mmCIF file of C-alpha atoms and ligand atoms in Angstrom:
data_model
loop_
_atom_site.group_PDB
_atom_site.id
_atom_site.type_symbol
_atom_site.label_atom_id
_atom_site.label_comp_id
_atom_site.label_asym_id
_atom_site.label_seq_id
_atom_site.Cartn_x
_atom_site.Cartn_y
_atom_site.Cartn_z
ATOM 1 C CA MET J 1 78.500 149.996 79.247
ATOM 2 C CA ASN J 2 80.438 150.058 82.418
ATOM 3 C CA TRP J 3 80.744 146.297 82.926
ATOM 4 C CA ASP J 4 82.301 145.811 79.516
ATOM 5 C CA ASP J 5 85.647 146.915 80.886
ATOM 6 C CA THR J 6 88.933 146.553 79.086
ATOM 7 C CA THR J 7 91.268 143.742 79.978
ATOM 8 C CA ASP J 8 94.112 144.633 82.202
ATOM 9 C CA PRO J 9 97.112 146.023 80.343
ATOM 10 C CA ASP J 10 99.483 144.950 83.075
ATOM 11 C CA THR J 11 98.961 141.283 82.596
ATOM 12 C CA ASP J 12 97.991 141.413 78.937
ATOM 13 C CA ALA J 13 100.035 143.634 76.757
ATOM 14 C CA ALA J 14 103.317 143.585 78.603
ATOM 15 C CA GLY J 15 103.339 140.047 79.960
ATOM 16 C CA GLU J 16 103.979 139.565 83.669
ATOM 17 C CA ARG J 17 105.807 142.560 85.053
ATOM 18 C CA LEU J 18 107.644 142.489 88.311
ATOM 19 C CA VAL J 19 106.452 146.036 88.958
ATOM 20 C CA GLY J 20 102.917 145.595 87.629
ATOM 21 C CA PRO J 21 100.353 146.688 90.222
ATOM 22 C CA VAL J 22 97.831 143.920 89.542
ATOM 23 C CA ALA J 23 98.035 140.647 91.503
ATOM 24 C CA ASP J 24 99.528 137.701 89.638
ATOM 25 C CA ARG J 25 99.069 134.083 90.653
ATOM 26 C CA GLU J 26 102.003 134.048 93.031
ATOM 27 C CA ASP J 27 100.768 137.227 94.740
ATOM 28 C CA GLN J 28 97.348 135.686 95.237
ATOM 29 C CA ALA J 29 98.899 132.649 96.846
ATOM 30 C CA VAL J 30 100.887 134.588 99.455
ATOM 31 C CA GLU J 31 98.759 137.684 99.984
ATOM 32 C CA ALA J 32 96.366 136.090 102.419
ATOM 33 C CA ALA J 33 99.280 135.377 104.746
ATOM 34 C CA LEU J 34 100.616 138.923 104.514
ATOM 35 C CA ARG J 35 97.368 140.813 105.057
ATOM 36 C CA PRO J 36 97.188 142.925 108.208
ATOM 37 C CA LYS J 37 94.310 141.635 110.357
ATOM 38 C CA ASP J 38 93.191 144.812 112.109
ATOM 39 C CA LEU J 39 93.437 148.595 111.786
ATOM 40 C CA GLY J 40 96.357 148.714 114.185
ATOM 41 C CA GLU J 41 98.409 146.475 111.909
ATOM 42 C CA PHE J 42 97.447 148.370 108.757
ATOM 43 C CA ILE J 43 100.380 150.582 107.786
ATOM 44 C CA GLY J 44 100.067 154.133 106.432
ATOM 45 C CA GLN J 45 96.908 155.749 105.000
ATOM 46 C CA GLU J 46 96.707 157.748 108.238
ATOM 47 C CA LYS J 47 93.647 159.793 107.289
ATOM 48 C CA VAL J 48 91.672 156.825 106.024
ATOM 49 C CA ARG J 49 92.575 154.832 109.107
ATOM 50 C CA GLU J 50 91.578 157.589 111.480
ATOM 51 C CA GLN J 51 88.268 158.211 109.724
ATOM 52 C CA LEU J 52 87.404 154.559 109.386
ATOM 53 C CA ASP J 53 88.285 153.957 113.004
ATOM 54 C CA LEU J 54 85.737 156.598 114.027
ATOM 55 C CA VAL J 55 83.043 155.190 111.754
ATOM 56 C CA LEU J 56 83.517 151.661 113.089
ATOM 57 C CA ARG J 57 83.898 152.632 116.745
ATOM 58 C CA ALA J 58 80.749 154.740 116.654
ATOM 59 C CA ALA J 59 78.754 151.952 115.033
ATOM 60 C CA ARG J 60 80.039 149.478 117.604
ATOM 61 C CA ALA J 61 79.140 151.810 120.455
ATOM 62 C CA ARG J 62 75.626 152.153 119.089
ATOM 63 C CA GLY J 63 75.389 148.431 118.622
ATOM 64 C CA ALA J 64 74.531 149.163 115.017
ATOM 65 C CA THR J 65 75.707 147.962 111.654
ATOM 66 C CA ALA J 66 78.398 150.211 110.152
ATOM 67 C CA ASP J 67 77.558 152.542 107.282
ATOM 68 C CA HIS J 68 78.352 151.438 103.743
ATOM 69 C CA VAL J 69 81.986 152.105 102.821
ATOM 70 C CA LEU J 70 83.487 152.795 99.411
ATOM 71 C CA LEU J 71 87.203 152.146 98.987
ATOM 72 C CA SER J 72 88.782 153.717 95.948
ATOM 73 C CA GLY J 73 92.379 153.563 94.834
ATOM 74 C CA ALA J 74 94.931 152.012 92.512
ATOM 75 C CA PRO J 75 95.508 148.238 92.500
ATOM 76 C CA GLY J 76 97.568 146.801 95.344
ATOM 77 C CA LEU J 77 97.047 149.641 97.847
ATOM 78 C CA GLY J 78 95.015 147.591 100.319
ATOM 79 C CA LYS J 79 91.319 147.752 99.420
ATOM 80 C CA THR J 80 90.635 144.035 99.833
ATOM 81 C CA THR J 81 92.733 144.066 102.985
ATOM 82 C CA LEU J 82 90.718 146.949 104.462
ATOM 83 C CA SER J 83 87.408 145.273 103.655
ATOM 84 C CA MET J 84 88.478 142.257 105.693
ATOM 85 C CA ILE J 85 89.660 144.522 108.483
ATOM 86 C CA ILE J 86 86.269 146.245 108.555
ATOM 87 C CA ALA J 87 84.551 142.896 109.071
ATOM 88 C CA ALA J 88 87.089 141.851 111.695
ATOM 89 C CA GLU J 89 86.753 145.144 113.603
ATOM 90 C CA MET J 90 82.967 144.778 113.583
ATOM 91 C CA GLY J 91 83.214 141.138 114.606
ATOM 92 C CA ALA J 92 81.060 140.365 111.580
ATOM 93 C CA PRO J 93 81.274 137.678 108.931
ATOM 94 C CA ILE J 94 82.234 138.761 105.423
ATOM 95 C CA ARG J 95 80.863 137.674 102.056
ATOM 96 C CA ILE J 96 83.087 138.361 99.068
ATOM 97 C CA THR J 97 81.938 138.886 95.511
ATOM 98 C CA SER J 98 82.674 141.195 92.608
ATOM 99 C CA GLY J 99 80.938 143.321 90.009
ATOM 100 C CA PRO J 100 81.772 141.067 87.057
ATOM 101 C CA ALA J 101 80.465 138.030 88.967
ATOM 102 C CA ILE J 102 77.041 139.644 89.267
ATOM 103 C CA GLN J 103 75.631 139.579 85.791
ATOM 104 C CA HIS J 104 71.932 139.478 86.618
ATOM 105 C CA ALA J 105 69.948 141.293 89.260
ATOM 106 C CA GLY J 106 68.820 137.841 90.390
ATOM 107 C CA ASP J 107 72.407 136.930 91.289
ATOM 108 C CA LEU J 108 72.540 139.941 93.580
ATOM 109 C CA ALA J 109 69.116 139.239 95.054
ATOM 110 C CA ALA J 110 70.247 135.731 95.956
ATOM 111 C CA ILE J 111 73.330 137.043 97.733
ATOM 112 C CA LEU J 112 71.518 139.864 99.527
ATOM 113 C CA SER J 113 68.687 137.683 100.765
ATOM 114 C CA SER J 114 71.096 135.198 102.301
ATOM 115 C CA LEU J 115 73.081 137.770 104.301
ATOM 116 C CA GLN J 116 73.089 137.567 108.068
ATOM 117 C CA GLU J 117 72.342 140.601 110.174
ATOM 118 C CA GLY J 118 75.439 142.834 110.365
ATOM 119 C CA GLU J 119 77.319 140.877 107.715
ATOM 120 C CA VAL J 120 79.851 142.703 105.528
ATOM 121 C CA LEU J 121 79.274 142.297 101.809
ATOM 122 C CA PHE J 122 82.490 143.030 99.940
ATOM 123 C CA LEU J 123 81.780 143.968 96.337
ATOM 124 C CA ASP J 124 85.078 144.205 94.506
ATOM 125 C CA GLU J 125 85.287 146.041 91.168
ATOM 126 C CA ILE J 126 81.909 147.547 91.914
ATOM 127 C CA HIS J 127 82.216 149.733 88.788
ATOM 128 C CA ARG J 128 81.842 146.624 86.632
ATOM 129 C CA MET J 129 78.392 145.581 87.811
ATOM 130 C CA SER J 130 75.521 145.306 85.345
ATOM 131 C CA ARG J 131 72.991 148.106 85.246
ATOM 132 C CA PRO J 132 69.970 146.149 86.554
ATOM 133 C CA ALA J 133 72.036 144.798 89.460
ATOM 134 C CA GLU J 134 73.231 148.303 90.204
ATOM 135 C CA GLU J 135 69.681 149.561 90.432
ATOM 136 C CA MET J 136 68.708 146.772 92.759
ATOM 137 C CA LEU J 137 71.684 147.668 94.912
ATOM 138 C CA TYR J 138 70.468 151.271 95.309
ATOM 139 C CA MET J 139 67.336 150.137 97.074
ATOM 140 C CA ALA J 140 69.126 147.476 99.092
ATOM 141 C CA MET J 141 71.664 149.996 100.373
ATOM 142 C CA GLU J 142 69.113 152.627 101.234
ATOM 143 C CA ASP J 143 66.099 150.730 102.514
ATOM 144 C CA PHE J 144 67.458 147.215 103.107
ATOM 145 C CA ARG J 145 64.832 145.951 100.764
ATOM 146 C CA VAL J 146 64.785 144.467 97.251
ATOM 147 C CA ASP J 147 62.015 143.782 94.783
ATOM 148 C CA VAL J 148 62.313 140.287 93.450
ATOM 149 C CA ILE J 149 60.668 139.955 90.064
ATOM 150 C CA VAL J 150 58.793 136.714 89.637
ATOM 151 C CA GLY J 151 57.630 135.628 86.189
ATOM 152 C CA LYS J 152 58.131 137.261 82.826
ATOM 153 C CA GLY J 153 56.331 139.716 80.588
ATOM 154 C CA PRO J 154 52.955 141.228 81.530
ATOM 155 C CA GLY J 155 52.385 138.609 84.244
ATOM 156 C CA ALA J 156 55.592 139.495 86.107
ATOM 157 C CA THR J 157 55.135 140.669 89.671
ATOM 158 C CA ALA J 158 57.519 142.346 92.050
ATOM 159 C CA ILE J 159 57.685 140.755 95.450
ATOM 160 C CA PRO J 160 59.242 143.034 98.062
ATOM 161 C CA LEU J 161 61.777 141.321 100.272
ATOM 162 C CA GLU J 162 63.080 142.720 103.544
ATOM 163 C CA LEU J 163 66.831 142.386 104.091
ATOM 164 C CA PRO J 164 68.700 142.310 107.377
ATOM 165 C CA PRO J 165 70.886 145.399 107.926
ATOM 166 C CA PHE J 166 74.299 144.800 106.384
ATOM 167 C CA THR J 167 77.400 146.811 105.520
ATOM 168 C CA LEU J 168 78.296 147.081 101.887
ATOM 169 C CA VAL J 169 82.009 147.602 101.270
ATOM 170 C CA GLY J 170 82.570 148.495 97.628
ATOM 171 C CA ALA J 171 86.021 148.646 96.071
ATOM 172 C CA THR J 172 86.976 150.326 92.837
ATOM 173 C CA THR J 173 90.113 151.347 91.004
ATOM 174 C CA ARG J 174 87.977 153.789 89.027
ATOM 175 C CA ALA J 175 85.820 155.885 91.320
ATOM 176 C CA GLY J 176 85.128 158.170 88.376
ATOM 177 C CA LEU J 177 83.189 155.407 86.625
ATOM 178 C CA LEU J 178 80.680 155.035 89.443
ATOM 179 C CA PRO J 179 77.286 156.565 88.746
ATOM 180 C CA PRO J 180 76.643 159.398 91.220
ATOM 181 C CA PRO J 181 73.498 157.764 92.674
ATOM 182 C CA LEU J 182 75.603 154.777 93.685
ATOM 183 C CA ARG J 183 78.474 156.890 95.010
ATOM 184 C CA ASP J 184 76.020 158.949 97.077
ATOM 185 C CA ARG J 185 74.682 155.911 98.893
ATOM 186 C CA PHE J 186 77.949 155.247 100.655
ATOM 187 C CA GLY J 187 78.181 156.787 104.100
ATOM 188 C CA PHE J 188 81.938 156.935 103.914
ATOM 189 C CA THR J 189 84.384 157.004 101.021
ATOM 190 C CA ALA J 190 88.042 156.239 101.554
ATOM 191 C CA HIS J 191 90.486 157.400 98.901
ATOM 192 C CA MET J 192 93.617 155.328 99.161
ATOM 193 C CA GLU J 193 96.813 157.109 98.219
ATOM 194 C CA PHE J 194 100.138 155.737 97.068
ATOM 195 C CA TYR J 195 102.393 155.001 100.054
ATOM 196 C CA GLU J 196 105.409 156.976 101.192
ATOM 197 C CA PRO J 197 108.783 155.180 101.034
ATOM 198 C CA THR J 198 109.013 155.116 104.837
ATOM 199 C CA GLU J 199 105.596 153.435 105.028
ATOM 200 C CA LEU J 200 106.626 150.853 102.446
ATOM 201 C CA GLU J 201 109.742 150.246 104.472
ATOM 202 C CA ARG J 202 107.509 149.251 107.360
ATOM 203 C CA VAL J 203 105.472 147.027 105.030
ATOM 204 C CA VAL J 204 108.678 145.294 103.914
ATOM 205 C CA HIS J 205 109.877 144.802 107.494
ATOM 206 C CA ARG J 206 106.532 143.412 108.553
ATOM 207 C CA SER J 207 106.327 141.008 105.605
ATOM 208 C CA ALA J 208 109.933 139.919 106.074
ATOM 209 C CA GLY J 209 109.047 139.020 109.651
ATOM 210 C CA LEU J 210 106.064 136.949 108.530
ATOM 211 C CA LEU J 211 108.115 135.234 105.824
ATOM 212 C CA ASP J 212 110.932 134.630 108.281
ATOM 213 C CA VAL J 213 113.471 136.554 106.202
ATOM 214 C CA GLU J 214 116.291 138.494 107.805
ATOM 215 C CA ILE J 215 116.560 142.055 106.471
ATOM 216 C CA ASP J 216 118.310 145.189 107.717
ATOM 217 C CA THR J 217 117.004 148.760 107.640
ATOM 218 C CA ALA J 218 118.943 149.759 104.538
ATOM 219 C CA GLY J 219 117.846 146.619 102.713
ATOM 220 C CA ALA J 220 114.190 147.377 103.457
ATOM 221 C CA ALA J 221 114.662 150.995 102.352
ATOM 222 C CA GLU J 222 116.204 149.844 99.080
ATOM 223 C CA ILE J 223 113.214 147.623 98.288
ATOM 224 C CA ALA J 224 110.720 150.265 99.435
ATOM 225 C CA GLY J 225 112.243 152.897 97.152
ATOM 226 C CA ARG J 226 111.697 150.677 94.119
ATOM 227 C CA SER J 227 108.126 149.667 94.934
ATOM 228 C CA ARG J 228 106.247 152.454 93.171
ATOM 229 C CA GLY J 229 104.247 153.452 96.244
ATOM 230 C CA THR J 230 102.473 150.086 96.259
ATOM 231 C CA PRO J 231 102.549 147.484 99.071
ATOM 232 C CA ARG J 232 101.774 144.634 96.673
ATOM 233 C CA ILE J 233 104.872 145.484 94.631
ATOM 234 C CA ALA J 234 106.953 145.856 97.801
ATOM 235 C CA ASN J 235 105.942 142.355 98.900
ATOM 236 C CA ARG J 236 106.671 140.952 95.448
ATOM 237 C CA LEU J 237 110.118 142.560 95.218
ATOM 238 C CA LEU J 238 110.860 141.304 98.721
ATOM 239 C CA ARG J 239 110.227 137.722 97.572
ATOM 240 C CA ARG J 240 112.534 138.087 94.573
ATOM 241 C CA VAL J 241 115.260 139.637 96.695
ATOM 242 C CA ARG J 242 114.853 136.849 99.235
ATOM 243 C CA ASP J 243 115.520 134.277 96.457
ATOM 244 C CA TYR J 244 118.652 136.110 95.445
ATOM 245 C CA ALA J 245 119.872 136.426 99.016
ATOM 246 C CA GLN J 246 119.396 132.698 99.535
ATOM 247 C CA VAL J 247 121.182 131.651 96.360
ATOM 248 C CA LYS J 248 123.951 134.238 96.149
ATOM 249 C CA ALA J 249 124.534 135.155 99.783
ATOM 250 C CA ASP J 250 123.778 134.012 103.308
ATOM 251 C CA GLY J 251 120.066 134.786 103.091
ATOM 252 C CA VAL J 252 120.290 138.144 104.852
ATOM 253 C CA ILE J 253 118.951 141.110 102.877
ATOM 254 C CA THR J 254 121.197 144.183 102.990
ATOM 255 C CA ARG J 255 121.216 147.246 100.765
ATOM 256 C CA GLU J 256 123.873 145.696 98.498
ATOM 257 C CA ILE J 257 121.971 142.431 98.165
ATOM 258 C CA ALA J 258 118.670 144.190 97.438
ATOM 259 C CA ALA J 259 120.261 146.451 94.833
ATOM 260 C CA ALA J 260 122.106 143.574 93.152
ATOM 261 C CA ALA J 261 118.991 141.380 93.117
ATOM 262 C CA LEU J 262 116.785 144.063 91.628
ATOM 263 C CA ALA J 263 119.443 144.892 89.044
ATOM 264 C CA VAL J 264 119.079 141.286 87.867
ATOM 265 C CA TYR J 265 115.340 141.848 87.497
ATOM 266 C CA GLU J 266 115.926 145.209 85.778
ATOM 267 C CA VAL J 267 114.037 147.237 88.365
ATOM 268 C CA ASP J 268 116.023 150.437 88.829
ATOM 269 C CA ALA J 269 116.534 152.661 91.858
ATOM 270 C CA ARG J 270 113.305 154.512 91.192
ATOM 271 C CA GLY J 271 111.223 151.437 90.396
ATOM 272 C CA LEU J 272 111.323 151.797 86.626
ATOM 273 C CA ASP J 273 111.551 148.538 84.686
ATOM 274 C CA ARG J 274 112.921 147.720 81.237
ATOM 275 C CA LEU J 275 109.877 149.037 79.385
ATOM 276 C CA ASP J 276 109.697 152.292 81.347
ATOM 277 C CA ARG J 277 113.360 152.960 80.703
ATOM 278 C CA ALA J 278 113.091 152.051 77.014
ATOM 279 C CA VAL J 279 110.363 154.657 76.615
ATOM 280 C CA LEU J 280 112.402 157.332 78.391
ATOM 281 C CA ASP J 281 115.543 156.340 76.549
ATOM 282 C CA ALA J 282 113.889 156.692 73.135
ATOM 283 C CA LEU J 283 112.232 159.956 74.118
ATOM 284 C CA LEU J 284 115.565 161.444 75.186
ATOM 285 C CA LYS J 285 118.049 159.956 72.762
ATOM 286 C CA LEU J 286 116.007 159.709 69.568
ATOM 287 C CA PHE J 287 113.719 162.677 69.959
ATOM 288 C CA GLY J 288 115.798 165.076 72.033
ATOM 289 C CA GLY J 289 113.244 164.998 74.860
ATOM 290 C CA GLY J 290 110.225 165.629 72.611
ATOM 291 C CA PRO J 291 107.606 166.687 71.942
ATOM 292 C CA VAL J 292 106.961 163.494 70.010
ATOM 293 C CA GLY J 293 103.693 161.766 69.152
ATOM 294 C CA LEU J 294 102.667 158.642 71.068
ATOM 295 C CA SER J 295 102.561 156.464 67.937
ATOM 296 C CA THR J 296 106.079 157.448 66.927
ATOM 297 C CA LEU J 297 107.354 156.800 70.422
ATOM 298 C CA ALA J 298 105.662 153.385 70.453
ATOM 299 C CA VAL J 299 107.237 152.387 67.135
ATOM 300 C CA ALA J 300 110.627 153.505 68.413
ATOM 301 C CA VAL J 301 110.436 151.135 71.396
ATOM 302 C CA GLY J 302 108.827 148.337 69.389
ATOM 303 C CA GLU J 303 105.648 148.240 71.466
ATOM 304 C CA GLU J 304 101.965 148.764 70.859
ATOM 305 C CA ARG J 305 100.704 152.280 71.331
ATOM 306 C CA GLU J 306 98.361 151.064 74.094
ATOM 307 C CA THR J 307 101.208 149.381 75.953
ATOM 308 C CA VAL J 308 103.208 152.584 76.072
ATOM 309 C CA GLU J 309 100.177 154.658 76.996
ATOM 310 C CA GLU J 310 98.597 152.374 79.599
ATOM 311 C CA VAL J 311 101.488 150.361 81.001
ATOM 312 C CA ALA J 312 104.528 152.638 80.947
ATOM 313 C CA GLU J 313 103.245 156.186 80.924
ATOM 314 C CA PRO J 314 101.061 156.413 84.042
ATOM 315 C CA PHE J 315 103.995 155.783 86.356
ATOM 316 C CA LEU J 316 106.368 157.982 84.326
ATOM 317 C CA VAL J 317 103.837 160.806 84.525
ATOM 318 C CA ARG J 318 103.241 160.227 88.229
ATOM 319 C CA GLU J 319 106.986 160.344 88.835
ATOM 320 C CA GLY J 320 107.260 163.629 86.952
ATOM 321 C CA LEU J 321 109.550 162.117 84.320
ATOM 322 C CA LEU J 322 107.255 162.514 81.337
ATOM 323 C CA ALA J 323 104.486 164.948 80.447
ATOM 324 C CA ARG J 324 101.633 164.488 78.017
ATOM 325 C CA THR J 325 101.127 167.731 76.101
ATOM 326 C CA PRO J 326 98.860 168.600 73.174
ATOM 327 C CA ARG J 327 101.922 168.559 70.926
ATOM 328 C CA GLY J 328 103.159 165.182 72.129
ATOM 329 C CA ARG J 329 105.176 163.499 74.852
ATOM 330 C CA VAL J 330 107.832 165.604 76.538
ATOM 331 C CA ALA J 331 110.614 164.605 78.920
ATOM 332 C CA THR J 332 111.109 166.643 82.079
ATOM 333 C CA PRO J 333 114.524 167.688 83.414
ATOM 334 C CA ALA J 334 114.148 164.882 85.984
ATOM 335 C CA ALA J 335 114.064 162.355 83.136
ATOM 336 C CA TRP J 336 117.412 163.564 81.804
ATOM 337 C CA ALA J 337 118.857 163.412 85.283
ATOM 338 C CA HIS J 338 117.461 159.926 85.906
ATOM 339 C CA LEU J 339 119.142 158.486 82.816
ATOM 340 C CA GLY J 340 122.320 160.427 83.558
ATOM 341 C CA LEU J 341 122.097 162.483 80.375
ATOM 342 C CA THR J 342 122.557 166.192 79.791
ATOM 343 C CA PRO J 343 119.615 167.950 78.186
ATOM 344 C CA PRO J 344 120.440 169.906 75.038
ATOM 345 C CA ARG J 345 120.921 173.585 75.788
ATOM 346 C CA ALA J 346 117.701 175.565 75.565
ATOM 347 C CA HIS J 347 117.622 177.720 72.455
ATOM 348 C CA THR J 348 116.541 180.778 74.335
ATOM 349 C CA PRO J 349 117.421 184.027 72.612
ATOM 350 C CA GLY J 350 119.388 186.461 74.718
ATOM 351 C CA ASN J 351 120.770 183.969 77.226
ATOM 352 C CA GLY J 352 124.252 185.198 76.492
ATOM 353 C CA GLN J 353 125.327 181.873 75.067
ATOM 354 C CA GLY J 354 125.263 182.886 71.405
ATOM 355 C CA ASP J 355 122.481 180.415 70.606
ATOM 356 C CA LEU J 356 120.942 182.774 68.113
ATOM 357 C CA PHE J 357 123.919 182.270 65.870
ATOM 358 C CA GLY J 358 123.869 178.534 66.072
ATOM 359 C CA ALA J 359 126.833 178.201 68.410
HETATM 360 N N1 LIG B 1 98.545 149.228 104.629
HETATM 361 C C1 LIG B 1 99.088 148.027 104.424
HETATM 362 N N2 LIG B 1 99.936 147.501 105.327
HETATM 363 C C2 LIG B 1 100.518 146.317 105.093
HETATM 364 N N3 LIG B 1 100.321 145.561 103.998
HETATM 365 C C3 LIG B 1 99.490 146.030 103.068
HETATM 366 C C4 LIG B 1 98.831 147.275 103.230
HETATM 367 N N4 LIG B 1 98.064 147.498 102.160
HETATM 368 C C5 LIG B 1 98.226 146.438 101.352
HETATM 369 N N5 LIG B 1 99.084 145.551 101.894
HETATM 370 C C6 LIG B 1 99.505 144.292 101.283
HETATM 371 O O1 LIG B 1 99.494 144.436 99.875
HETATM 372 C C7 LIG B 1 98.856 143.333 99.264
HETATM 373 C C8 LIG B 1 97.785 143.835 98.332
HETATM 374 O O2 LIG B 1 96.744 144.426 99.059
HETATM 375 P P1 LIG B 1 95.206 144.279 98.609
HETATM 376 O O3 LIG B 1 94.976 142.949 98.005
HETATM 377 O O4 LIG B 1 94.380 144.647 99.767
HETATM 378 O O5 LIG B 1 95.119 145.403 97.495
HETATM 379 P P2 LIG B 1 93.849 145.871 96.646
HETATM 380 O O6 LIG B 1 93.759 147.358 96.808
HETATM 381 O O7 LIG B 1 92.663 145.079 97.029
HETATM 382 O O8 LIG B 1 94.283 145.550 95.151
HETATM 383 P P3 LIG B 1 93.329 145.248 93.867
HETATM 384 O O9 LIG B 1 92.850 146.574 93.370
HETATM 385 O O10 LIG B 1 94.256 144.603 92.877
HETATM 386 O O11 LIG B 1 92.236 144.330 94.316
HETATM 387 C C9 LIG B 1 98.346 142.434 100.382
HETATM 388 O O12 LIG B 1 99.130 141.289 100.444
HETATM 389 C C10 LIG B 1 98.528 143.205 101.653
HETATM 390 O O13 LIG B 1 99.131 142.378 102.604
HETATM 391 MG MG1 LIG B 2 91.560 143.699 95.937
#
């Protein structure tokens, strides 16, 4: 059942992480103020921006409602932000709801039937909607019509209800979980990628301006490099560095200040935190770089198997520091380099080093 989703490992298993991608309470409080308001202000995602710009411009020129848009990508990359931008660019009001909030088809029918013409309906976590609601959505998206079921049992009747044209903007962190019939009903799908360090640098500069924090280019680059490709994390690290700069210095963020602040919070130069480094450290020092089984690795760092697998590993794999192989977890040469360790010499016969004789 696709709405019976697992809880989020970033806030659950590992407590609140400074580099966790999912919004915590503090993020939610400040994010509204930091959100770009139109496509021009939205940093990075060049392809998505260009494509979306065409879709919206064309709809505006036709005086029509924009096609339904699906936004897919990891948490904190700007899906909610883009949905609001779509509404703003279309000059349309926006209604915000989410898959888990729509338990019954009736909930969806109530929302759909109260939409104004041209309104944007933002459906966050669309992969977690209930099946009956999903089926109602198919018809609403395609024909701007729903069948409202009145009564129960054999006496139940379906009353067709016309809907005003609207734009559905769906967001999902798991595009793969969407049933194909739903995916196919979107006119445009935007895949959001992780951001380049230079793009995050611009995000940091922009946010610093809005938060009235003084920061130099090197300071912004330092924060950007530790933000794991994610604007939400960049904004969060910026706030922690700002605190440090206020308390320990004159409030201005330089490279030295940013590095010292993030050392306090145990976020290293590549954005790894304590848990990520503990996993790598055990893999390298206790198991010679692997291969080692996940359970063994988890015991070695004193964490649950799921925590290692779902919280630490995805970023380590993405960074090319760790590989998951059929025989177990293996460190890459980059992992050895990152922790400043020398990998054991490869026991390759005939390399002229006398390895065959146990030298
Ligand atoms: N391209 C961007 N330029 C500037 N800031 C951005 C950009 N993308 C995201 N942000 C900032 O990052 C924060 C998180 O973005 P947003 O809430 O849109 O992410 P999301 O993809 O909806 O995440 P989730 O999957 O958790 O809902 C916001 O405060 C926003 O200001
Ligand atoms: Mg969101």
